[in-house]
Coordinates of C-alpha atoms (C1' of nucleotides) in Angstrom, one line a residue:
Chain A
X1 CA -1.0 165.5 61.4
X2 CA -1.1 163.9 57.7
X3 CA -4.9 165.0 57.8
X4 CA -7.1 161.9 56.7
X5 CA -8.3 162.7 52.9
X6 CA -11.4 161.2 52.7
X7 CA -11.5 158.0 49.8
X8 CA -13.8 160.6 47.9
X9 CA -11.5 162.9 47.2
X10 CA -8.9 160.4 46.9
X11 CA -10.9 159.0 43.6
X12 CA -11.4 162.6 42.4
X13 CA -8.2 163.7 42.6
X14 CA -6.9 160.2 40.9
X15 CA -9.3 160.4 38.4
X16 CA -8.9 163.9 37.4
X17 CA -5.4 163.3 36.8
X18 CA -5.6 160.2 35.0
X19 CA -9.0 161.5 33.2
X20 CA -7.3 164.8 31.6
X21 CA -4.1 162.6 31.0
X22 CA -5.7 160.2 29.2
X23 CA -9.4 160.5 28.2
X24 CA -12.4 159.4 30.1
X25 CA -13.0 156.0 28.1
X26 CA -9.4 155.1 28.1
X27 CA -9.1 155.6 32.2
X28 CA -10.6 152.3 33.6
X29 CA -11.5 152.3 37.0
X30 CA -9.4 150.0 38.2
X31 CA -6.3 152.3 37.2
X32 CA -8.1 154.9 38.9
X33 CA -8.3 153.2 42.5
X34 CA -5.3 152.0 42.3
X35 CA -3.8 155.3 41.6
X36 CA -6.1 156.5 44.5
X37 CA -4.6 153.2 46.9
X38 CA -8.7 152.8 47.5
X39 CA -10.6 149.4 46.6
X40 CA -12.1 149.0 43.2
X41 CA -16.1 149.1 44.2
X42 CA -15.5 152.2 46.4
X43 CA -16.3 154.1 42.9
X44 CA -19.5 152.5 42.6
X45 CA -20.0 152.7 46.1
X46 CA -19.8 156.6 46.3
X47 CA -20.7 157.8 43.1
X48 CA -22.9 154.8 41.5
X49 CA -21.2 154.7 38.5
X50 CA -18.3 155.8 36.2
X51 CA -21.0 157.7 35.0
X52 CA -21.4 159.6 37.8
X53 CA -18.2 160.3 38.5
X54 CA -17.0 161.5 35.3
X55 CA -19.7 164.0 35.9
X56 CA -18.4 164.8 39.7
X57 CA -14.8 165.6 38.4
X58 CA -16.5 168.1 36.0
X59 CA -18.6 169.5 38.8
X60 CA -16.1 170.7 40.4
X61 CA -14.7 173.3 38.4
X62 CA -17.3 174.0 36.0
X63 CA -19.0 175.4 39.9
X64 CA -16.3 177.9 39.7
X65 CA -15.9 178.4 36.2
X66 CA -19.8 178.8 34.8
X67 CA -20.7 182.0 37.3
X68 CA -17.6 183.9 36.8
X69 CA -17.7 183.4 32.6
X70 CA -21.9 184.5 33.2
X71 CA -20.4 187.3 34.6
X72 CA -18.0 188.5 32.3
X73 CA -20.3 188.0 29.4
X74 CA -22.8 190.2 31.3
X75 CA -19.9 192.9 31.4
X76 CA -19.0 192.7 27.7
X77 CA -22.8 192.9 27.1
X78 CA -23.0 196.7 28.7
X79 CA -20.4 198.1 26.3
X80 CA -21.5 199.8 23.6
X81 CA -18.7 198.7 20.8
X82 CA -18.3 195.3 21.1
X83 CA -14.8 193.8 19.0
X84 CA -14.9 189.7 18.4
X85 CA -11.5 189.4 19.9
X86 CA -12.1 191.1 23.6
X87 CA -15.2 188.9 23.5
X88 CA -12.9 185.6 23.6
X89 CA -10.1 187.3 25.7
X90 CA -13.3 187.4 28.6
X91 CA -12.7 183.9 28.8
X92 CA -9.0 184.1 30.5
X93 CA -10.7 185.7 33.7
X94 CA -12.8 182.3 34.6
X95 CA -9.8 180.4 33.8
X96 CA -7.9 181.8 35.6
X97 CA -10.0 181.6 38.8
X98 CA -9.5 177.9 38.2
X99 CA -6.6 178.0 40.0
X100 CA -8.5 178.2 43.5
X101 CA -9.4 174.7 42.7
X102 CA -6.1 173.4 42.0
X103 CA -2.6 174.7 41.0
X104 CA -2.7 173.4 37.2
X105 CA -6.9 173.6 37.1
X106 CA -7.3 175.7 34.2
X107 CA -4.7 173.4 32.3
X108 CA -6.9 170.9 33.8
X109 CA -9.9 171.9 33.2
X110 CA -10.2 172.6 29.3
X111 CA -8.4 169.5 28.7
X112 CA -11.4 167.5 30.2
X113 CA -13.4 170.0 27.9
X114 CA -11.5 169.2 25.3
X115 CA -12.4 165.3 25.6
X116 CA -15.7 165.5 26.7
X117 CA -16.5 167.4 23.4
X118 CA -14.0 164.9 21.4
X119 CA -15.3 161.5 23.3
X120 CA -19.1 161.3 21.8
X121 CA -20.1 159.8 24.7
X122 CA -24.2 160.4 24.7
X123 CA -24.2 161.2 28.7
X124 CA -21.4 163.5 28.7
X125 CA -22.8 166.0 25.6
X126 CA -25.9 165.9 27.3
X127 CA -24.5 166.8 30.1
X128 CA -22.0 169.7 29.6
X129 CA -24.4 171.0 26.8
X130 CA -27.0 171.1 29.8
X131 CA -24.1 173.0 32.0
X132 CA -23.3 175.4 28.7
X133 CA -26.2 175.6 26.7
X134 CA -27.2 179.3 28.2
X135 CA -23.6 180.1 28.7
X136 CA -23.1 179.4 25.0
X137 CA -26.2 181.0 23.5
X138 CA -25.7 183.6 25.4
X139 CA -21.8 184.3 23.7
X140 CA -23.6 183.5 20.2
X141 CA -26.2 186.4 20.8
X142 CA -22.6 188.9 21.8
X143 CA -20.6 187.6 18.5
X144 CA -23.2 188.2 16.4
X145 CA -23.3 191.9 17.1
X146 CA -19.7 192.5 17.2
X147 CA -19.8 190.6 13.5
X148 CA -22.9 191.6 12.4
X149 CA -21.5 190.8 8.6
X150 CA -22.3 187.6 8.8
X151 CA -25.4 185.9 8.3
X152 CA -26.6 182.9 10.3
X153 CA -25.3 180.0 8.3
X154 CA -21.6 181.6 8.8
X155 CA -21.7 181.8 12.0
X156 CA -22.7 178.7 12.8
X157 CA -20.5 176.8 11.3
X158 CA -17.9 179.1 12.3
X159 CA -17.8 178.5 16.0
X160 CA -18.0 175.0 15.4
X161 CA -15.3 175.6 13.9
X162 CA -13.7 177.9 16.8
X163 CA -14.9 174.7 19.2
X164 CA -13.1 172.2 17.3
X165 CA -9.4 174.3 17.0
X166 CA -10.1 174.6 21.5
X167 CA -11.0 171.1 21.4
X168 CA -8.4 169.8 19.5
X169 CA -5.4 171.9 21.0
X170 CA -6.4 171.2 24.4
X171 CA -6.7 167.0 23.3
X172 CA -3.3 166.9 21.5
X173 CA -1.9 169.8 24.1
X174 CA 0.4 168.0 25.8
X175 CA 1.9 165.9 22.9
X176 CA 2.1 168.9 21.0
X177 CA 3.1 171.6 23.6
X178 CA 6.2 169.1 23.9
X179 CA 6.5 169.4 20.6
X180 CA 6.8 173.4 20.7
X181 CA 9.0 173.0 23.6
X182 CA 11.6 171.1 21.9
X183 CA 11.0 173.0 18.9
X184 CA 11.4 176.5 20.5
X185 CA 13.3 176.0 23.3
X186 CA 11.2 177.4 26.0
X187 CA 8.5 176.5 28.3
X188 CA 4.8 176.2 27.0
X189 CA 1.8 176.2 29.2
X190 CA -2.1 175.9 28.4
X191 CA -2.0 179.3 29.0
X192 CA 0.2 180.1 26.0
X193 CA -1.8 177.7 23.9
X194 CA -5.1 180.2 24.2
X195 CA -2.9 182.9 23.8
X196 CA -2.4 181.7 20.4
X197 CA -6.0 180.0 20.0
X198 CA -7.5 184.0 20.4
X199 CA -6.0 185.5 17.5
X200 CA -6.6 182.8 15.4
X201 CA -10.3 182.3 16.1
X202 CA -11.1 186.2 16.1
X203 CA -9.3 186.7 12.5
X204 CA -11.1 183.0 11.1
X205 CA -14.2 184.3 12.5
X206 CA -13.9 187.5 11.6
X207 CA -13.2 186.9 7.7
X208 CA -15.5 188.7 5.7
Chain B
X1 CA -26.1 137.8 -12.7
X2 CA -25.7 138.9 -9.6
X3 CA -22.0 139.5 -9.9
X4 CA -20.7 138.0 -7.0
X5 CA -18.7 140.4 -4.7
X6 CA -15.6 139.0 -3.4
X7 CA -15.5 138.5 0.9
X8 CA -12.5 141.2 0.9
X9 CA -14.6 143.8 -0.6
X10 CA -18.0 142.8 1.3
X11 CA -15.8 143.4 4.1
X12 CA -13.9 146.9 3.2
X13 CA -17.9 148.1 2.1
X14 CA -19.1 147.5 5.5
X15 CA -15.9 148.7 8.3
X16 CA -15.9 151.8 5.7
X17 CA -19.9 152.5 6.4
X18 CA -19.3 151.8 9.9
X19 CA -15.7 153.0 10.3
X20 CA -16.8 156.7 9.1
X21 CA -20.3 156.7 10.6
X22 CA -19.1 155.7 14.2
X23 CA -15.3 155.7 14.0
X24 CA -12.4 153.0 14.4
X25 CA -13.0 152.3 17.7
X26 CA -16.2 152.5 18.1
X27 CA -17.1 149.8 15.4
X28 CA -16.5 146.2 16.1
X29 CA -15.6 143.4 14.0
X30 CA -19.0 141.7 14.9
X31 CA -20.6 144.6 13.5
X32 CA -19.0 144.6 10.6
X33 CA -19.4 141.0 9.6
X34 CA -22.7 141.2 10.4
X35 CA -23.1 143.7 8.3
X36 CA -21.2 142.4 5.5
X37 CA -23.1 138.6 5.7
X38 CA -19.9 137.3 6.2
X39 CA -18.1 134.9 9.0
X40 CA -16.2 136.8 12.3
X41 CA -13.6 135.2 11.5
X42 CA -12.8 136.4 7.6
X43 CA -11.3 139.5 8.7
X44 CA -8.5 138.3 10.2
X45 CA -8.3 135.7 7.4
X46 CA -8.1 138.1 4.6
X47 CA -6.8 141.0 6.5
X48 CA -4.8 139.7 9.2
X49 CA -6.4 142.1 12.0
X50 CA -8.3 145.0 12.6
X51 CA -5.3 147.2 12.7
X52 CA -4.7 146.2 8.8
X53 CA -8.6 146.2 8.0
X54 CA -8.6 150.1 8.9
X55 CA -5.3 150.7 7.1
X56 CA -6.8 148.7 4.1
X57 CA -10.0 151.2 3.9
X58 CA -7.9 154.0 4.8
X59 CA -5.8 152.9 1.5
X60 CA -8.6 153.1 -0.8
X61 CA -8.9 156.3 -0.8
X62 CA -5.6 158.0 -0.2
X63 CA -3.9 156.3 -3.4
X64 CA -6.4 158.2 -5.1
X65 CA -6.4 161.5 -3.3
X66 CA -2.4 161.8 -2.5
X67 CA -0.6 161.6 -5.8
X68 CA -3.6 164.3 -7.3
X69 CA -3.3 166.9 -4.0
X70 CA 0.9 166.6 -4.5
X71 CA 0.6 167.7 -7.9
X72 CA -2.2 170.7 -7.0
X73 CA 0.9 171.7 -4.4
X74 CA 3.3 171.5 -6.8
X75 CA 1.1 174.0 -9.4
X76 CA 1.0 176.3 -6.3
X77 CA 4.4 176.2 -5.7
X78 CA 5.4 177.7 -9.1
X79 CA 3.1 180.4 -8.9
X80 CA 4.7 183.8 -8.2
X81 CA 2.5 184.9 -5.9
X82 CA 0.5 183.1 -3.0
X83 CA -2.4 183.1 -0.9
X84 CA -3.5 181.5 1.7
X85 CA -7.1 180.8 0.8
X86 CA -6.0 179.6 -2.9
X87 CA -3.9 177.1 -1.2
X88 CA -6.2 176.0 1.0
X89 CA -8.8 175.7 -2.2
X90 CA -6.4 173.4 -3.4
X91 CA -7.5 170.7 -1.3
X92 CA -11.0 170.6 -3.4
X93 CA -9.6 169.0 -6.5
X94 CA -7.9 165.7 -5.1
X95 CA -10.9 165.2 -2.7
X96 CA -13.4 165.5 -5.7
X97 CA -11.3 162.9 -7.3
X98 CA -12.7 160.6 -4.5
X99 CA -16.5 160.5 -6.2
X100 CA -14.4 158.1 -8.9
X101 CA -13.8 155.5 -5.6
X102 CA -17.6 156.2 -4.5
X103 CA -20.0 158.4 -4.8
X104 CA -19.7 160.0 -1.4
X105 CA -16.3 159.6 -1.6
X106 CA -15.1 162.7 -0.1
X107 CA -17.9 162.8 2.4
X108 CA -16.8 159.3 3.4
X109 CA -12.7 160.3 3.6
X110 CA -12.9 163.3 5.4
X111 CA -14.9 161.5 8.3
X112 CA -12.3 158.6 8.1
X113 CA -9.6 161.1 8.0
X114 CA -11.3 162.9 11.1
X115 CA -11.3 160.2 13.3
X116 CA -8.3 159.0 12.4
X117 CA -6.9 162.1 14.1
X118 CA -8.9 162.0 16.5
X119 CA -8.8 158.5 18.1
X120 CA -5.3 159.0 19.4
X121 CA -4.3 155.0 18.8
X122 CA -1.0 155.3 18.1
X123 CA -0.7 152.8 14.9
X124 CA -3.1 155.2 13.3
X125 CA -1.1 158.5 14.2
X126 CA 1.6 156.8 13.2
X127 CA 0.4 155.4 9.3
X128 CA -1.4 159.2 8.5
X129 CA 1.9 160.7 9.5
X130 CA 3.3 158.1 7.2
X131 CA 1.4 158.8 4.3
X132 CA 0.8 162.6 5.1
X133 CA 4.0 163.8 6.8
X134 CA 6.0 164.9 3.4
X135 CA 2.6 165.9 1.6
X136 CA 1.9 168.0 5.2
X137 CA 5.7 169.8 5.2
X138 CA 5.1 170.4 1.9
X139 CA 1.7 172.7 2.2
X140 CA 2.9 173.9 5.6
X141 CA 5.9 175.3 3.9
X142 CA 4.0 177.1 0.7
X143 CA 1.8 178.5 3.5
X144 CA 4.9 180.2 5.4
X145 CA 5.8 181.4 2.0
X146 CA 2.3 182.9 1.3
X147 CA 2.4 184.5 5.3
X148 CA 5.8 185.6 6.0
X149 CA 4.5 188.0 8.7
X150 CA 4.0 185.3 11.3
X151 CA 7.1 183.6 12.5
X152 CA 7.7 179.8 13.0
X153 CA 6.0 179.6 16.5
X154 CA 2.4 181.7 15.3
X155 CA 2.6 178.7 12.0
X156 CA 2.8 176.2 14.3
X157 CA -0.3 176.9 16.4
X158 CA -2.4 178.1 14.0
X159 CA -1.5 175.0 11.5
X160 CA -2.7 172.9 14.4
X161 CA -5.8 174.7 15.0
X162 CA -6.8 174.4 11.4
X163 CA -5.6 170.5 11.6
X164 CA -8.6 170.7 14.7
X165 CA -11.4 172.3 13.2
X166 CA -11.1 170.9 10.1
X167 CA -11.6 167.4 12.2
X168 CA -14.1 168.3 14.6
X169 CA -16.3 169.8 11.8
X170 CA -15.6 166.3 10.3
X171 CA -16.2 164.4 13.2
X172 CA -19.0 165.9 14.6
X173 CA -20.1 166.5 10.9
X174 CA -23.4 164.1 10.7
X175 CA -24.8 165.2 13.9
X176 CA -24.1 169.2 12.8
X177 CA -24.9 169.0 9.7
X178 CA -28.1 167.8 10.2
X179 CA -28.9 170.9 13.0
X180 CA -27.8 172.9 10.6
X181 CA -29.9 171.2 8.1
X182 CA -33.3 171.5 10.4
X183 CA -32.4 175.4 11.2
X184 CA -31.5 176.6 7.6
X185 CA -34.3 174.4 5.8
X186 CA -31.8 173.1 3.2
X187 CA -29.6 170.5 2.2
X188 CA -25.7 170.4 3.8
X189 CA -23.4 168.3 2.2
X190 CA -19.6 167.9 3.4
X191 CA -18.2 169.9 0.5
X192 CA -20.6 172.8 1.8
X193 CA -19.2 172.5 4.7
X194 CA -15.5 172.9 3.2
X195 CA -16.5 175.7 1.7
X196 CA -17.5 177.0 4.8
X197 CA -14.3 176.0 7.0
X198 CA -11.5 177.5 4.1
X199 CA -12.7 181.1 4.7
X200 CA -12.4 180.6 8.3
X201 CA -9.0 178.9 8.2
X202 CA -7.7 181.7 6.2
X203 CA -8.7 184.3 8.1
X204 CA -7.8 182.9 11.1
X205 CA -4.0 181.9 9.6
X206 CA -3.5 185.3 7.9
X207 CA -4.6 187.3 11.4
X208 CA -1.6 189.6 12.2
Chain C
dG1 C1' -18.7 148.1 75.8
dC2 C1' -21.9 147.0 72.8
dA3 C1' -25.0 147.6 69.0
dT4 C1' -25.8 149.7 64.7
dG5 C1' -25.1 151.7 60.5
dA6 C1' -21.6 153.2 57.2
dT7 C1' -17.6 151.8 54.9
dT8 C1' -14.2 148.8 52.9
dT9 C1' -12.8 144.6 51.0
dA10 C1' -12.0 140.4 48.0
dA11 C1' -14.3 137.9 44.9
dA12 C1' -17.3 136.9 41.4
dC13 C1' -20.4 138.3 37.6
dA14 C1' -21.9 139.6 33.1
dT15 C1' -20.6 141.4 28.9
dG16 C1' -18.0 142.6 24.9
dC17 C1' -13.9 142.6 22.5
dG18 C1' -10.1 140.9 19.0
dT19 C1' -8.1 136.7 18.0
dT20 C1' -7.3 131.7 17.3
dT21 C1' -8.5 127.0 16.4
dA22 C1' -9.8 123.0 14.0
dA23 C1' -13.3 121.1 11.4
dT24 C1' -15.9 121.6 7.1
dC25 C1' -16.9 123.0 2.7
dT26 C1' -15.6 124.6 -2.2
dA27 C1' -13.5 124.6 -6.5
dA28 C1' -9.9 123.9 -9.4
dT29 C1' -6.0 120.5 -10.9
dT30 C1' -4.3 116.2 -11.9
Chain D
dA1 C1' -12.9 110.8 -9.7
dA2 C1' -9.4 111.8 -6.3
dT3 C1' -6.4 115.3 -4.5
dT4 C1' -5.3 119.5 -2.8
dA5 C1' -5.0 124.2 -1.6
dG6 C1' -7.9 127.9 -0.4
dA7 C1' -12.1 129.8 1.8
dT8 C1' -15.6 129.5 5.3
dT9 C1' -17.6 128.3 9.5
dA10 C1' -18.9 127.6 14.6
dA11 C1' -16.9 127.6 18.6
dA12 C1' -13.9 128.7 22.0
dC13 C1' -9.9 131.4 24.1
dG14 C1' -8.0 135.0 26.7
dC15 C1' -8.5 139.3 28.3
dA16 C1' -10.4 143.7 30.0
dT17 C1' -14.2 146.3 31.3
dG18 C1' -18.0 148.2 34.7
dT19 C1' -20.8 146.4 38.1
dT20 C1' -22.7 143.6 42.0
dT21 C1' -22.4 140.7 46.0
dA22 C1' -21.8 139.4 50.6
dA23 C1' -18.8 139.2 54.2
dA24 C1' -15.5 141.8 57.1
dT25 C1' -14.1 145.9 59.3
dC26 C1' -14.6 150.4 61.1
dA27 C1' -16.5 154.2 63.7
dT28 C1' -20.1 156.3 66.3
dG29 C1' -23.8 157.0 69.6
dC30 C1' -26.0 155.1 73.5

DNA sequence: GCATGATTTAAACATGCGTTTAATCTAATT
DNA sequence: AATTAGATTAAACGCATGTTTAAATCATGC
């Protein structure tokens, strides 16, 4: 027994937690080994580079997520009558499929989102706009028939808009989700948080 | 001629260029006494550290803009009736005030502003709530007042949403405005962009 | 059971940061 | 003109980071 976990999993599991704890420039790798109990070049041994492995602890869910979100936006785009708000509520289903990866992965998951779009790091825009790009164009093209209202400028700026309230709910989640807990007296989870988020962004973008 | 410009102020010019263009972190005090033509080690002659440097530029701008948005709250507050949006388009007066501290004054604070949210350091979190906690409980109460449909735990959420995509738009303001720039064929400035994100906000707040 | 290639290890490397030091220069006062 | 307090300077300090090195260890196939 006490199967042998091989060291890189060891580092992605440790740097996943400390990565959507923390930030990615404010883990170092050496908190990250140590976390993991492996030696310090074993990152740049098996992954070349922080780099790299920023990009590896991403991979793993964004394999899951990307196809099923593909695939719900494929469903929303055979329905004749197309409303803003069932367009974001789509987004819950490859969420919650995150959970196959790990107990807490879509908690996970959009906070590392939520950094990689906050932390400006060249590489990692690049990267996750080179993972999203279609995904997102293809959402754009499905908003703007279910608003056709507004004109181009609108809703541009409006989902930047929508991307920055995800962003920065996912960023500060935990500090304020503690927050709401004291506050209100029960339990909040990420979950919740979008449950909130989809209103909000539907009526904002919306807004004649 | 020639007026000669004191070291402080060759200083607070330069960390303020730097400070909104790349953020607090991001900007080092080599780079900023480069930039200046001063010595390394003026800053934390004059200034004591980096720490009080960004405080310092912060400070330019919100002795201006604070005293002018309380008094906008307070001419709110004896209205009789409320909206959200008017509220919100409250916020334009104090930060046109800034043009008197610059010209691009408000461009300038609303970046600052941004990544001072943003960048979780702790002193920073600490100074905004500081200078923006009372002024903050005071909108976030006149906006209860103007949406009594949604009860204490909607307000909260949505407050912080607005809080995020008001500072993402900031944040990753240069690099959208300029897309935005190259796809619309016009000229963006950040009050455009304001103009832009107080619709949004509203709609998204008011959502039942 | 040994040879070989993959892995792990401790140590050093190179770089950049904010800060501090101590000497030098400047300008106003006596 | 000498003194003195303030301002500036070049250099170094101490620390943390990601990365690289080269030796030691491990595991596997013959």
């Amino acid at each position: 027994m006490a199967a042998r976990i091989p060291t890189q999993k060891k580092i992605l599991n440790a740097a996943e937690m400390l990565f959507s704890r923390d930030g990615f420039e404010q883990t170092s790798l050496r908190q990250i080994t140590q976390e993991a109990g492996v030696n310090l070049a074993s990152v740049n041994y098996h992954f070349g580079s922080k780099k790299a492995l920023i990009q590896a602890v991403m991979a793993r869910y964004l394999v899951v997520f990307m196809p099923v979100l593909e695939e719900q936006l494929k469903l929303a785009e055979q329905q004749s009558e197309l409303k803003t708000e069932e367009l974001f509520k789509r987004f819950k289903i490859p969420l919650a499929k995150l959970t196959e990866v790990n107990k807490h992965g879509p908690d996970i998951f959009l906070r590392l989102l939520g950094f990689a779009y906050s932390e400006i790091q060249g590489h990692l825009r690049k990267y996750t706009q080179q993972e999203f790009g279609e995904v997102l164009q293809h959402l754009m093209a499905l908003l703007k028939r279910a608003n056709p209202h507004l004109d181009e400028q609108q809703m541009f700026w409006r989902l930047h808009f929508i991307l920055g309230a995800a962003v920065f709910a996912q960023v500060s989640g935990q500090a304020l989700i503690e927050i709401a807990e004291a506050e209100f007296n029960q339990k909040v989870g990420a979950q919740d948080v979008i449950d909130h988020l989809i209103p909000f962004v539907s009526g904002g973008l919306e807004e004649a």
